[in-house]
């Protein structure tokens, strides 16, 4: 199996400086709380998945700080949003990388995927799932897709030798 990983380059809405989560550079988002509007990250343009590949799993990696133990997320395959996914783990009050925070190398989030839909994935954070007084801020968000490349056709050539009479 192979993997490909990418950071988003688009966030909607951009409240709380959501676009500061595009790079692991110490420029952080503001803290999101239960009163924040859900945030969707997209344009994970560095995902490189060959045509015909079988998607095995999708993971969300974060570099973040949080005083919460729960935050649910959803992913979009171009047709449907997944159900909310409970977090594997969140960081504490200091910034830390959680790899993966959601999903696994064999978790398809209950959706069907192909190379095209996986490369166009969207990620949504449902801030309403934070309990009162809890918050989270990001330095960096990434998506990792695990896939199996399609088998390539094997071509056999036969050399012939003409015999002289």
C-alpha angles and dihedrals in degrees: 000000000000133000137211126192135196144170121227123253098192133057130180123227099019093208116134089028089283090173090067087079093070096090138031093240108119092257100123137195119246114260115282118218138180089277093058120105113250110270124220121201120198145152097075086173098168093066104118112194119163119233112267094024119145112234110226103177148343126221134186116214121193139185101204151132123233143163090202132090095202138053124147125214138190133205128209125217097191093269108043142018116233121237115269110284119215115232121260091209141336128206124250127241093303121070111265138163115247111196105211109005091171133017130004141237088274101037116106092178090237093294137110116245140185131178093274098046093044091051089053095047121150125204124208128192114209102211092185088075091068111097120238113291094015123120143173135200129191136214094177141006126191138176120215120195120197114203145165114230117234115261111261121230115257115226119202119195124198119208115213126202119206113223119218117234 
